[in-house]
Coordinates of C-alpha atoms and ligand atoms in Angstrom, one line a residue:
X1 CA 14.3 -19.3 -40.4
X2 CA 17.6 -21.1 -40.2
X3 CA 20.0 -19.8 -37.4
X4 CA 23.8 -20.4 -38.4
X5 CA 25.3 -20.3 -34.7
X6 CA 24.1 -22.5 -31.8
X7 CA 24.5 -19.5 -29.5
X8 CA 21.4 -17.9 -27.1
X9 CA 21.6 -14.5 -25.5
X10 CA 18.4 -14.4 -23.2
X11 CA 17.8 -10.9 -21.9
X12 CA 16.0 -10.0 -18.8
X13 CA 15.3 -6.5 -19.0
X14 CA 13.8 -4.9 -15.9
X15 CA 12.9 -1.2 -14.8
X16 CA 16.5 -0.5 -13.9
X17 CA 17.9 -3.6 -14.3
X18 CA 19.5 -6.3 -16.6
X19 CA 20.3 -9.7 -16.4
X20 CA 22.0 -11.7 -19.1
X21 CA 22.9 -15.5 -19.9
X22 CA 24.9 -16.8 -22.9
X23 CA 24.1 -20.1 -23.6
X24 CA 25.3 -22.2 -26.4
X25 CA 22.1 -24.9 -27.4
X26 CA 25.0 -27.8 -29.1
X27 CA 25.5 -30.5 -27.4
X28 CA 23.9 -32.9 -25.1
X29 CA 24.6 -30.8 -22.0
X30 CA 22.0 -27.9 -23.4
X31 CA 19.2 -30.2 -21.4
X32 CA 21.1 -31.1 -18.3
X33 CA 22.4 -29.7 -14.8
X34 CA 22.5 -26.2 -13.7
X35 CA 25.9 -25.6 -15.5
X36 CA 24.2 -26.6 -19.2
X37 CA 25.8 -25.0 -21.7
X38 CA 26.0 -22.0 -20.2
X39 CA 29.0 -20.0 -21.4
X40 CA 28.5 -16.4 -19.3
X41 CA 26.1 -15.3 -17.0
X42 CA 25.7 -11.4 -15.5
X43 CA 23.4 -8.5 -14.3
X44 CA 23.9 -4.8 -14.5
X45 CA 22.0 -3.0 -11.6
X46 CA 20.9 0.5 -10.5
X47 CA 20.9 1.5 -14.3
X48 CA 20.2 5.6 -14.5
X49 CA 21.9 6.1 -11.2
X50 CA 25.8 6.9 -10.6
X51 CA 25.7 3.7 -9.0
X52 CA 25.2 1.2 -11.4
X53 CA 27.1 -1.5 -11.4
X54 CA 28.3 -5.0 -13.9
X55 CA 28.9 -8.3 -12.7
X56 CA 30.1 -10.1 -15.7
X57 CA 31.2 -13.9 -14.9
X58 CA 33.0 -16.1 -18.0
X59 CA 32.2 -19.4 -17.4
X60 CA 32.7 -20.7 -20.4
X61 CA 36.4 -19.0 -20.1
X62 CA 36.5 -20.2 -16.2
X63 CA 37.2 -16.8 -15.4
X64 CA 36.7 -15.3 -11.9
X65 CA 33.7 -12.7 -11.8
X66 CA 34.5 -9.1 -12.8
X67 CA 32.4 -6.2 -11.2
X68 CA 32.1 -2.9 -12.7
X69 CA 30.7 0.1 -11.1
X70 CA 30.1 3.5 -12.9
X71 CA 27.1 5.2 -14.2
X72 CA 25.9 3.5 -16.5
X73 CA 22.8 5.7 -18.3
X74 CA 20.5 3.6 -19.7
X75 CA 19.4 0.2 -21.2
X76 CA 21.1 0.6 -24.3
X77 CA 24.2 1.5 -22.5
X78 CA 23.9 -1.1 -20.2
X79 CA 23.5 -3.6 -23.1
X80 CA 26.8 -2.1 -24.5
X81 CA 28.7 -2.6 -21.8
X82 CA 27.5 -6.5 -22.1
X83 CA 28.5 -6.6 -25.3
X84 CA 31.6 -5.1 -24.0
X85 CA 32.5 -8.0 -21.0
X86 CA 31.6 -10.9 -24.1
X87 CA 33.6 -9.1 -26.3
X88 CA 36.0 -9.6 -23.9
X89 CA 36.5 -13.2 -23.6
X90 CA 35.4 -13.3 -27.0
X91 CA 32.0 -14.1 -27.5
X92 CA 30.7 -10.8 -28.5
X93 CA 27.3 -10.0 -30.0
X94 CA 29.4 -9.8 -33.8
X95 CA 29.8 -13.3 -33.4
X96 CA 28.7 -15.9 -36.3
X97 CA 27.9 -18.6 -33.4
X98 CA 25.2 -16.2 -31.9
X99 CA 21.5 -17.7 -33.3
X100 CA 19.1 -15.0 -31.4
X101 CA 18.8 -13.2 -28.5
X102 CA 15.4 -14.1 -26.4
X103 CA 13.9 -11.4 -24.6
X104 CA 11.8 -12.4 -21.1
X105 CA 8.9 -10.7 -21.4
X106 CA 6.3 -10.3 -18.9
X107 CA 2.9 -9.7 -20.7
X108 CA 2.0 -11.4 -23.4
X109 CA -1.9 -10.7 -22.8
X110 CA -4.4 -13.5 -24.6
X111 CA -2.4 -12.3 -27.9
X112 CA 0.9 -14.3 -27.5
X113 CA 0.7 -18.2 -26.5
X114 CA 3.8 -19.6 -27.7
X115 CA 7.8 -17.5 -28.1
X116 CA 7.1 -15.4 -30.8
X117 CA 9.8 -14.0 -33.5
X118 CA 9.9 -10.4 -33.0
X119 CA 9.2 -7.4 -35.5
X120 CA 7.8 -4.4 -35.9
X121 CA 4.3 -5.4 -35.6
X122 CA 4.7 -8.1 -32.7
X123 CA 6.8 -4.8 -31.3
X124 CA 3.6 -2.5 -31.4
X125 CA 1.0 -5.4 -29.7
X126 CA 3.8 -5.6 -26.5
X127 CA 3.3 -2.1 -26.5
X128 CA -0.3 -2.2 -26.6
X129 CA -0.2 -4.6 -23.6
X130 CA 1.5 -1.9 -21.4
X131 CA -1.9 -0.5 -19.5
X132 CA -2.3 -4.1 -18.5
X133 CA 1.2 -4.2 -17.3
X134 CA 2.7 -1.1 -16.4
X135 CA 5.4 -2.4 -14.4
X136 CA 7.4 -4.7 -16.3
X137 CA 6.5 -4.0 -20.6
X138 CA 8.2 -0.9 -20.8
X139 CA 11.3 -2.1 -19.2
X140 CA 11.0 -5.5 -21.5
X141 CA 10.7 -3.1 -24.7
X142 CA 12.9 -1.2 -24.1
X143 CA 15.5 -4.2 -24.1
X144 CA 13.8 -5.4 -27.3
X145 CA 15.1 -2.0 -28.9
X146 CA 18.1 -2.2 -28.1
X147 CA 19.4 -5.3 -28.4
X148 CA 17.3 -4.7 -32.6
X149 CA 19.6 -1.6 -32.8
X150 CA 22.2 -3.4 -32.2
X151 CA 21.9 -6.3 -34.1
X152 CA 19.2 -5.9 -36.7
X153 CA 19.8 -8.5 -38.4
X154 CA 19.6 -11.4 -35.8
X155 CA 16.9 -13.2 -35.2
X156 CA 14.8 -11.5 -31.5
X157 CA 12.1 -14.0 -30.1
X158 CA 10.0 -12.9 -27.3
X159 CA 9.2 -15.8 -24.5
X160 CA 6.2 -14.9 -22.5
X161 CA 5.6 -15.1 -18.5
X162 CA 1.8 -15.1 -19.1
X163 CA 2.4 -17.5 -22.1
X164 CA 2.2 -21.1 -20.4
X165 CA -1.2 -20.0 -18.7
X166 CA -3.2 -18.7 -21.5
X167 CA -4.5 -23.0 -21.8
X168 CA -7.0 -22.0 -18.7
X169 CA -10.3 -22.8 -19.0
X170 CA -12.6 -19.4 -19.8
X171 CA -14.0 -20.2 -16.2
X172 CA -10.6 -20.1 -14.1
X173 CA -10.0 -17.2 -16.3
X174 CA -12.4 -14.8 -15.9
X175 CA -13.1 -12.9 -12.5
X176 CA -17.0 -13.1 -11.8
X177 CA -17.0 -9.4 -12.4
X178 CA -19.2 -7.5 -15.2
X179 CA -18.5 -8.8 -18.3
X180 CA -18.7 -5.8 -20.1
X181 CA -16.7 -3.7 -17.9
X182 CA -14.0 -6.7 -17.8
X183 CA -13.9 -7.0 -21.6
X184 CA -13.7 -3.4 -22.3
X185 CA -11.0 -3.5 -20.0
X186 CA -9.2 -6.7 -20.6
X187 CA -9.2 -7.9 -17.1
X188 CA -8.7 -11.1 -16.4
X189 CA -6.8 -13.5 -15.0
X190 CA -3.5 -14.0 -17.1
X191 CA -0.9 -15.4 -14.2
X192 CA 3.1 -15.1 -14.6
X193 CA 6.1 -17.2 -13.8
X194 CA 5.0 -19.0 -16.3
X195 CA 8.4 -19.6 -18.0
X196 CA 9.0 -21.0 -14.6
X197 CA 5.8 -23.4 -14.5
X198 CA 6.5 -24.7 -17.4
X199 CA 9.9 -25.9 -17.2
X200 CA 9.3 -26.7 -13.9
X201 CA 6.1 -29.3 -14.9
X202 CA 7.9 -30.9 -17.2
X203 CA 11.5 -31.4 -15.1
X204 CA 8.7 -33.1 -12.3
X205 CA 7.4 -35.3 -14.8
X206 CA 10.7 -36.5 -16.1
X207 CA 11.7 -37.2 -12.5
X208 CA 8.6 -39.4 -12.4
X209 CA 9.8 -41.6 -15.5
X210 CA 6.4 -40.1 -17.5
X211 CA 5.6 -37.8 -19.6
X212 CA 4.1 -34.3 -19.1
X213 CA 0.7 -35.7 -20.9
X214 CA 0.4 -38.2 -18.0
X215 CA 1.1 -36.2 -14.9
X216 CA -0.9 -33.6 -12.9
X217 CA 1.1 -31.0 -11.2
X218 CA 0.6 -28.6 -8.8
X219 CA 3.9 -26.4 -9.0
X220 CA 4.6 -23.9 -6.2
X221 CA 7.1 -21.7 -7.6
X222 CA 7.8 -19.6 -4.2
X223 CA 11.0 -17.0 -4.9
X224 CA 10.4 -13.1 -3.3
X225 CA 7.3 -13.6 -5.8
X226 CA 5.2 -16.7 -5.4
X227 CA 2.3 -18.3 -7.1
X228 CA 1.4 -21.7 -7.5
X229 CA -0.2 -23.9 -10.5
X230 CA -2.4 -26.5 -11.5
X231 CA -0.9 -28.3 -14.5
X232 CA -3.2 -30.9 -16.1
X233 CA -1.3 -33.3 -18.4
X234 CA 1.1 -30.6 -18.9
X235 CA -1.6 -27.9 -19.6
X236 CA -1.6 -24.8 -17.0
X237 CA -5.9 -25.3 -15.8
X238 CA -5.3 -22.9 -13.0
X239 CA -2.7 -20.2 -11.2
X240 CA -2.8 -17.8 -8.8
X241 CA -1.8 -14.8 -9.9
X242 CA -4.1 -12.6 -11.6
X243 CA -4.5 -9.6 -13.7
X244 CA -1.3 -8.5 -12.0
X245 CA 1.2 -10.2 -9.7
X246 CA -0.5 -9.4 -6.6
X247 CA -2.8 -11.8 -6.5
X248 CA -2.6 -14.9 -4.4
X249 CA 0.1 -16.6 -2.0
X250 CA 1.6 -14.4 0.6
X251 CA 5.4 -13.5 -1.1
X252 CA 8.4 -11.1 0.2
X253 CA 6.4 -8.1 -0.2
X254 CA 3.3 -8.0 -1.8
X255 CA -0.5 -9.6 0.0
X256 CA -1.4 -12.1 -2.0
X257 CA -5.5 -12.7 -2.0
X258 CA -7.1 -9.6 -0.1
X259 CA -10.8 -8.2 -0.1
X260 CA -11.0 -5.8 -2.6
X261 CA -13.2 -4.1 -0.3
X262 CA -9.8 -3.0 1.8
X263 CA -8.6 -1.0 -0.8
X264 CA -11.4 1.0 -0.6
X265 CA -11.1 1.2 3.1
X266 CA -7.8 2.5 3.2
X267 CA -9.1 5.2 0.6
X268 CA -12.3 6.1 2.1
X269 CA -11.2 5.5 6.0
X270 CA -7.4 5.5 6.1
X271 CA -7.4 8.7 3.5
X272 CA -4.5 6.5 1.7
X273 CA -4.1 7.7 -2.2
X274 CA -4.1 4.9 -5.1
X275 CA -0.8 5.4 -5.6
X276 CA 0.0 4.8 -2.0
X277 CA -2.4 1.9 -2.0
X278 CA -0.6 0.1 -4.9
X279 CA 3.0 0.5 -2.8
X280 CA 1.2 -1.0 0.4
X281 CA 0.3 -4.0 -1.1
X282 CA 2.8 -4.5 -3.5
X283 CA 5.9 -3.5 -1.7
X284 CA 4.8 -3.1 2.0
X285 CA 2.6 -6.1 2.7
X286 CA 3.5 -10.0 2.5
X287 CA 6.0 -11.5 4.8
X288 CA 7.7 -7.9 4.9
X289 CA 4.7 -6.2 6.0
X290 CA 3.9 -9.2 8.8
X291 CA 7.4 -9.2 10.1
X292 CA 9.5 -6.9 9.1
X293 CA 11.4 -9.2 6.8
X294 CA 11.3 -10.9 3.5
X295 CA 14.0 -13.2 3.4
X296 CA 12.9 -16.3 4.5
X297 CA 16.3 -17.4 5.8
X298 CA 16.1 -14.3 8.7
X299 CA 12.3 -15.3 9.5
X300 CA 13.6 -18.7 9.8
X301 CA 16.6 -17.3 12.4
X302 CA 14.2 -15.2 14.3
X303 CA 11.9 -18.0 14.9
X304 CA 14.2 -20.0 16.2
X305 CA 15.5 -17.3 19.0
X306 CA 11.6 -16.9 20.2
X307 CA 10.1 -13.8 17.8
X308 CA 6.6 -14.2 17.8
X309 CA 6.2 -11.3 14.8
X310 CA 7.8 -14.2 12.6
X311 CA 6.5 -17.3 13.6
X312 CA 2.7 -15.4 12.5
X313 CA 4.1 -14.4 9.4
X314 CA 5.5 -17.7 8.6
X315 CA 2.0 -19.0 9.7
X316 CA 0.3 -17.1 7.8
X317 CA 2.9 -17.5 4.5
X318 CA 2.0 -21.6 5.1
X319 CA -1.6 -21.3 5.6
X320 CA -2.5 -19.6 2.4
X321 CA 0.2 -21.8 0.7
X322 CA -1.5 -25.1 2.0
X323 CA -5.1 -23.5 0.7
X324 CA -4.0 -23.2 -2.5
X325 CA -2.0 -26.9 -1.9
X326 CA -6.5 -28.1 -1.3
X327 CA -7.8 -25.8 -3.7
X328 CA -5.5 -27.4 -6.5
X329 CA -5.8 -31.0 -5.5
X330 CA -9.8 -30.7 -6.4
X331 CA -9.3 -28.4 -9.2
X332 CA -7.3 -31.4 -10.8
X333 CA -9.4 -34.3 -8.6
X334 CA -6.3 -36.4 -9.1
X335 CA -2.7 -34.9 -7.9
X336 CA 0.6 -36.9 -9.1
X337 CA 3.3 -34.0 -7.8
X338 CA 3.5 -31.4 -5.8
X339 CA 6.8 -29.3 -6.9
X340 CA 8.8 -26.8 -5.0
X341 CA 11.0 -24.3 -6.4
X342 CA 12.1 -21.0 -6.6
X343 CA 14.1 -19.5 -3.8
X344 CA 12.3 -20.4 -0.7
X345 CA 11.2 -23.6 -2.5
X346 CA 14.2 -24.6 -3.1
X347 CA 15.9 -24.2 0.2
X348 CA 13.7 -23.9 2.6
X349 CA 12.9 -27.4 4.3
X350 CA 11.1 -25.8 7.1
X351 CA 8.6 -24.2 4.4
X352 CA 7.7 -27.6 1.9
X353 CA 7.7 -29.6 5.9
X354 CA 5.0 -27.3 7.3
X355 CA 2.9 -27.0 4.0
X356 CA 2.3 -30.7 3.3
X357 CA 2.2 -31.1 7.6
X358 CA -1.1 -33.1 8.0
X359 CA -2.2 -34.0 4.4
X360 CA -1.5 -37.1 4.6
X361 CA -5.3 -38.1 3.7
X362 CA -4.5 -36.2 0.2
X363 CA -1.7 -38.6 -0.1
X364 CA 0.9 -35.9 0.6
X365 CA 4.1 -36.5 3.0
X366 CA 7.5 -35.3 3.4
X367 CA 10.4 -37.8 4.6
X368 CA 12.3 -35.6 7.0
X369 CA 15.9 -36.7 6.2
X370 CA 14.8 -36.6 2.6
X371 CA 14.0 -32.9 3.1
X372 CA 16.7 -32.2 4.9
X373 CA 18.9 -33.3 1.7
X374 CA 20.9 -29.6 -0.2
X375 CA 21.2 -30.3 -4.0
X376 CA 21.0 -28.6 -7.3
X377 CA 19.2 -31.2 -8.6
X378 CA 15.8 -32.3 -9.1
X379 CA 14.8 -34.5 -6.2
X380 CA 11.7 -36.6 -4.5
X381 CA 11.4 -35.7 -0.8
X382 CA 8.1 -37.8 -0.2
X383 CA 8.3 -41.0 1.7
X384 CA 8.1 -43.9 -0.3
X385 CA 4.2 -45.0 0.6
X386 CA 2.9 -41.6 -0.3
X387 CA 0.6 -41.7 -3.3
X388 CA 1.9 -38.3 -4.5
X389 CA 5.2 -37.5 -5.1
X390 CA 6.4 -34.3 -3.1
X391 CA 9.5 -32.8 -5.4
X392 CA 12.1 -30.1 -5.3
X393 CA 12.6 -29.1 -8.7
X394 CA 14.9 -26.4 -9.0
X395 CA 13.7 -23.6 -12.1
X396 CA 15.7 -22.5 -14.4
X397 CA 14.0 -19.9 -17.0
X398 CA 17.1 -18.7 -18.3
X399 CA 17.6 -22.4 -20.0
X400 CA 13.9 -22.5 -20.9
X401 CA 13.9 -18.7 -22.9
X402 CA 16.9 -20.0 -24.6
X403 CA 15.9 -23.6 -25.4
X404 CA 12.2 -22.0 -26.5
X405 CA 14.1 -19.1 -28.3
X406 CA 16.4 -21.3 -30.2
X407 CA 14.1 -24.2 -30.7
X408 CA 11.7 -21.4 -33.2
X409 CA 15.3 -20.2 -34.7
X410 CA 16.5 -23.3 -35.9
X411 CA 13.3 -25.0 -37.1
Ligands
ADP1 P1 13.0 -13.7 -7.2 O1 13.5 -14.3 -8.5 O2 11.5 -13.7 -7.0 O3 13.6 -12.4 -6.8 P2 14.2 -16.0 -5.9 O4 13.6 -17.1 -6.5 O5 15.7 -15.8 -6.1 O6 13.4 -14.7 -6.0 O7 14.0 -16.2 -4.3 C1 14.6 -15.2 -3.4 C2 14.1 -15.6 -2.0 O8 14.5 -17.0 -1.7 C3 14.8 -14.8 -0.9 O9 14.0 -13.6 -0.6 C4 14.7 -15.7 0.3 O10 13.5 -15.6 1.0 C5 14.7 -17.1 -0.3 N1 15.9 -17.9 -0.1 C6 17.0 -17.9 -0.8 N2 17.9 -18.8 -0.3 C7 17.4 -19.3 0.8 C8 17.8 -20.3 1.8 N3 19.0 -20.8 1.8 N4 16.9 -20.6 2.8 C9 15.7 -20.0 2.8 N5 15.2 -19.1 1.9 C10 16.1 -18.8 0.9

C-alpha cells in the first residue's frame, strides 16, 4: 500500500470522549520536539450529554483555540464536527494530503503485535477482544466505524496499547493460576501504555547516544494511570499492569497490586456488589481513595501546609513505585535507565527525588538542581558518577500512532 499524502489523523476514541491530532509525517521535524509536525490538535468531551463540548486548536494555521459547546450525540457526530473545525482551516478529511487515520486502541489481546491495517476481519477480532476489555474496545470501535464510514476508502491502521508487551516471556506472562481455567478464559497478563513504553524506551536510549538493542530500561510511565516496565534491549520482558489496568503502581484512582482475597472480603463481609467492587478499586482507591485527591500537584500543596492524609498517600504512591524500581533492576540484572514520564513523571521533582531516595547501591541518584530543571525535552537528572542514568523523557503517543500508522501506509 502506497499512501499519496504525508498527512496522519490519530484518533483517540474513548467511552464519551475524543481526542484528535493532525500530523503531517514530511519533513525532518516529524521526529523532533513536542511541536513535530503537528498541524491541529483537539478533544471533544461529554459526548451523549447536552454538554459536550469541542476544543479545536489550528496550529498549523497559528490560530487561537476555538471551543464549541452543544450537544453533540454521538461518536460519529463528534467525528463530524472534527471534520468540520479541519475543514475549517482547510485541512479536512477530503483532503489528497491525508495518508490514514490511526486509531489508539487499547486491546490488542496475544492476536495483534505490531499496527495492523484495518478491515473487516481485523474489525471482528477487536470485537472479539471486548470481554477482555470491556472498558475501552467498544469505545475504540466505535471510532474505527466511523471514521470507515466516512472515509472508506483511506487507509485505517490500528496501533495497540497491549502491542509493545506481547514480547514477555510466557513466565512474566502468565498468573500462576489454573491453567485451564486461565486459557479458557484468556487471562493473562497483557499490560497497556504500551504506545507510551515504547516511544518512551527508545527516546531514553537516544538520549544515551545508543541504540534501543543496547539499553535496558525500566520506564515508569506515571500520568492519572501508572505502570512501569522492564525493556530489555528494547524488548518489553516485564510490566505491571495486568489482565486489566488495575494492576500494579498506586495511580489517581485505581489500587494498584491488592490481595485478591479483599475482593472477596468486601463481598462476603462488607456485603459490597461486583459492580460496586469494580468502582472501589478502579475509581475510588489509589491516591484518591488515600487522600482525597488525585492530582499530584494538590497532594504536593497539602503536604507542604502539614496534612498528614497526603504525606501517607504520597508514601504509599513512592513505596510501591520504588518496589517495582527493585523488582525491575533484578528482573533485567543489569539497569542502564530509569525513565520518568507521563504527567506526574514529568513534572513532579518531588516524586522521581523520593523514588530513587537511597538506591544509591543500585547505582541510582538524582542531582537536585538537575531535577529541579522544567523542560519539554528529554533530559538526564542523575548526577554524573551514577552508573544508571535517571531520565525525564517526556511521551508522546500521539507522534508514535502516527509515525507507526504512517510508517505501514507508506511502505
Ligand atoms: P492521563 O493521560 O493518565 O490522564 P497524564 O499523563 O496527563 O494522565 O497525567 C495527569 C496527572 O499528572 C495529573 O492527575 C497530575 O497528578 C499530574 N500532573 C500534571 N501536571 C503536574 C505538575 N505540574 N506537577 C505535578 N503533577 C502534575
Amino acid at each position: 500500500m502506497t499512501a499519496t499524502g504525508t498527512r496522519v489523523l490519530v484518533l483517540n476514541s474513548g467511552s464519551s470522549s475524543l481526542k484528535y491530532q493532525l500530523l503531517d509525517m514530511a519533513g525532518p521535524q516529524s521526529d523532533g520536539g513536542p511541536a513535530a509536525g503537528r498541524l491541529a490538535v483537539g478533544l471533544v468531551e461529554r459526548i451523549g450529554e447536552e454538554t459536550s463540548r469541542l476544543v479545536h486548536t489550528p496550529l498549523a494555521a497559528g490560530g487561537d483555540k476555538r471551543e464549541t459547546e452543544g450537544p453533540i450525540a454521538d461518536h460519529e457526530a463528534a467525528l463530524k464536527a472534527v471534520a468540520a473545525e479541519l475543514s475549517a482551516d482547510g485541512l479536512g478529511l477530503d483532503s489528497p494530503q491525508l495518508a490514514a487515520i490511526g486509531h489508539r486502541v487499547v486491546h490488542g489481546g496475544l492476536r495483534f503485535t505490531e499496527p495492523t491495517v484495518i478491515d473487516d476481519a481485523v474489525l471482528k477480532e477487536i470485537e472479539r477482544l471486548v470481554p477482555v476489555a470491556p472498558l475501552h474496545n467498544p469505545a475504540n470501535i466505535t471510532g474505527i466505524r466511523t471514521a470507515r464510514a466516512l472515509r472508506p476508502d483511506l487507509p485505517q491502521v490500528a496501533v495497540f496499547d497491549t502491542a509493545f508487551h506481547t514480547t514477555m516471556p510466557e513466565y512474566a506472562a502468565r498468573y500462576a493460576l489454573d491453567v485451564a481455567t486461565a486459557d479458557a478464559h484468556r487471562i493473562r497478563r497483557y499490560g497497556f501504555h504500551g504506545t507510551s513504553h515504547a516511544y518512551v524506551s527508545r527516546k531514553t536510549a537516544a538520549l544515551l547516544g545508543k541504540d534501543p538493542s543496547e539499553v535496558n530500561v525500566i520506564v515508569l510511565h506515571l500520568g492519572n494511570g501508572a505502570s512501569a516496565s522492564a525493556v530489555a534491549g528494547g524488548r518489553c520482558v516485564d510490566t505491571s499492569m495486568g489482565l486489566t489496568p488495575l494492576e500494579g503502581l498506586v495511580m489517581g484512582t485505581r489500587s494498584g497490586d491488592i490481595d485478591p482475597a479483599v475482593t472477596f472480603h468486601l463481598k462476603r463481609v462488607a456485603g459490597m456488589s461486583e459492580d460496586e467492587v469494580d468502582v472501589l478499586l478502579n475509581k475510588k482507591s489509589g491516591l484518591i481513595g488515600l487522600c482525597g485527591d488525585n492530582d499530584m500537584r494538590e497532594i504536593r500543596r497539602r503536604i507542604d501546609e502539614g496534612d498528614e492524609r497526603a504525606a501517607l498517600a504520597f508514601d504509599i504512591y513512592i513505596h510501591r513505585l520504588k518496589k517495582y524500581i527493585g523488582a525491575y533492576s533484578a528482573v533485567l540484572g543489569r539497569v542502564d535507565a530509569v525513565a520518568f514520564t507521563a504527567g506526574v513523571g514529568e513534572n513532579a521533582a518531588p516524586v522521581r527525588e523520593a523514588a530513587v531516595a537511597g538506591l544509591e547501591e543500585m547505582g541510582m541518584a538524582v542531582d537536585a538542581s538537575l531535577n529541579a530543571v522544567r523542560s519539554d525535552e528529554p533530559r538526564l537528572i542523575s548526577p554524573e558518577y551514577a552508573r544508571v542514568a535517571v531520565a525525564v523523557v517526556p511521551t508522546d503517543e500521539e507522534l508514535e500512532i502516527a509515525q507507526q500508522t504512517y510508517a505501514l501506509v507508506s511502505a
